[in-house]
């Protein structure tokens, strides 16, 4: 029984998705060591833990931050996750 924090409504800049809880935690730890503040949440419909760096109510702000991350080699697959 791993903890499964849910997502509240808003826009999230996601940097990674993992089926295995421990992998999401390990990825989060590595990013925090690099100075990137991240959290994670569980998407029940997909059975995945999403590791994200920002939550906002402003889509344009989320899209801007996502664009900055996709310019970096390790985060080209970053995306905005919209929770209604």
CSV table of C-alpha atoms in Angstrom, one decimal:
chain,number,residue,atom,x,y,z
A,1,UNK,CA,0.0,0.0,0.0
A,2,UNK,CA,2.0,2.9,-1.3
A,3,UNK,CA,0.8,6.4,-0.7
A,4,UNK,CA,-1.1,7.8,-3.6
A,5,UNK,CA,-1.4,11.6,-3.4
A,6,UNK,CA,-4.0,12.8,-5.8
A,7,UNK,CA,-4.0,15.9,-8.1
A,8,UNK,CA,-6.1,18.9,-7.2
A,9,UNK,CA,-7.5,20.9,-10.1
A,10,UNK,CA,-4.9,23.0,-12.0
A,11,UNK,CA,-2.1,22.8,-14.5
A,12,UNK,CA,1.0,20.8,-13.7
A,13,UNK,CA,4.4,20.8,-15.4
A,14,UNK,CA,5.3,17.1,-15.4
A,15,UNK,CA,8.9,15.9,-15.8
A,16,UNK,CA,8.3,12.1,-15.5
A,17,UNK,CA,5.8,9.4,-15.1
A,18,UNK,CA,6.3,6.0,-13.4
A,19,UNK,CA,4.3,2.9,-12.7
A,20,UNK,CA,6.4,2.0,-9.7
A,21,UNK,CA,6.2,4.3,-6.6
A,22,UNK,CA,9.9,3.8,-5.7
A,23,UNK,CA,11.0,4.9,-9.2
A,24,UNK,CA,9.0,8.1,-8.8
A,25,UNK,CA,10.6,8.7,-5.4
A,26,UNK,CA,14.1,8.0,-6.8
A,27,UNK,CA,13.6,10.4,-9.7
A,28,UNK,CA,12.2,13.1,-7.3
A,29,UNK,CA,15.3,12.7,-5.1
A,30,UNK,CA,17.7,13.0,-8.1
A,31,UNK,CA,15.9,16.2,-9.3
A,32,UNK,CA,16.0,17.7,-5.8
A,33,UNK,CA,19.7,17.1,-5.6
A,34,UNK,CA,20.0,19.1,-8.9
A,35,UNK,CA,18.1,21.9,-7.2
A,36,UNK,CA,14.8,21.3,-9.0
A,37,UNK,CA,11.9,21.5,-6.6
A,38,UNK,CA,9.4,18.6,-7.4
A,39,UNK,CA,6.5,16.8,-6.0
A,40,UNK,CA,4.5,13.8,-7.2
A,41,UNK,CA,0.9,12.7,-7.5
A,42,UNK,CA,-0.9,9.6,-8.6
A,43,UNK,CA,-3.2,9.5,-11.7
A,44,UNK,CA,-5.6,6.7,-11.0
A,45,UNK,CA,-6.9,6.5,-14.6
A,46,UNK,CA,-3.4,5.8,-15.9
A,47,UNK,CA,-2.0,3.9,-12.9
A,48,UNK,CA,1.0,6.3,-12.9
A,49,UNK,CA,2.9,8.5,-10.5
A,50,UNK,CA,3.6,11.9,-12.2
A,51,UNK,CA,6.6,13.8,-10.9
A,52,UNK,CA,6.0,17.5,-11.4
A,53,UNK,CA,7.8,20.8,-10.8
A,54,UNK,CA,5.0,23.3,-10.8
A,55,UNK,CA,1.3,23.6,-10.2
A,56,UNK,CA,-0.6,26.7,-11.3
A,57,UNK,CA,-4.1,27.9,-12.2
A,58,UNK,CA,-2.6,29.8,-15.2
A,59,UNK,CA,-2.2,27.6,-18.4
A,60,UNK,CA,0.1,30.2,-20.1
A,61,UNK,CA,2.4,30.2,-17.1
A,62,UNK,CA,2.5,26.3,-17.0
A,63,UNK,CA,3.2,26.3,-20.8
A,64,UNK,CA,6.0,28.8,-20.4
A,65,UNK,CA,7.7,26.7,-17.7
A,66,UNK,CA,7.2,23.5,-19.7
A,67,UNK,CA,8.8,25.2,-22.7
A,68,UNK,CA,11.9,26.1,-20.6
A,69,UNK,CA,12.3,22.5,-19.4
A,70,UNK,CA,11.8,21.0,-22.9
A,71,UNK,CA,14.9,23.0,-24.0
A,72,UNK,CA,17.0,21.0,-21.6
A,73,UNK,CA,18.3,17.7,-22.8
A,74,UNK,CA,17.0,15.6,-19.9
A,75,UNK,CA,13.5,17.1,-20.0
A,76,UNK,CA,12.5,17.2,-23.7
A,77,UNK,CA,9.4,15.2,-22.9
A,78,UNK,CA,8.0,17.5,-20.2
A,79,UNK,CA,4.3,18.3,-20.6
A,80,UNK,CA,1.5,20.2,-19.0
A,81,UNK,CA,-1.1,18.0,-17.2
A,82,UNK,CA,-4.5,19.6,-17.0
A,83,UNK,CA,-6.7,18.5,-14.0
A,84,UNK,CA,-10.3,19.7,-14.1
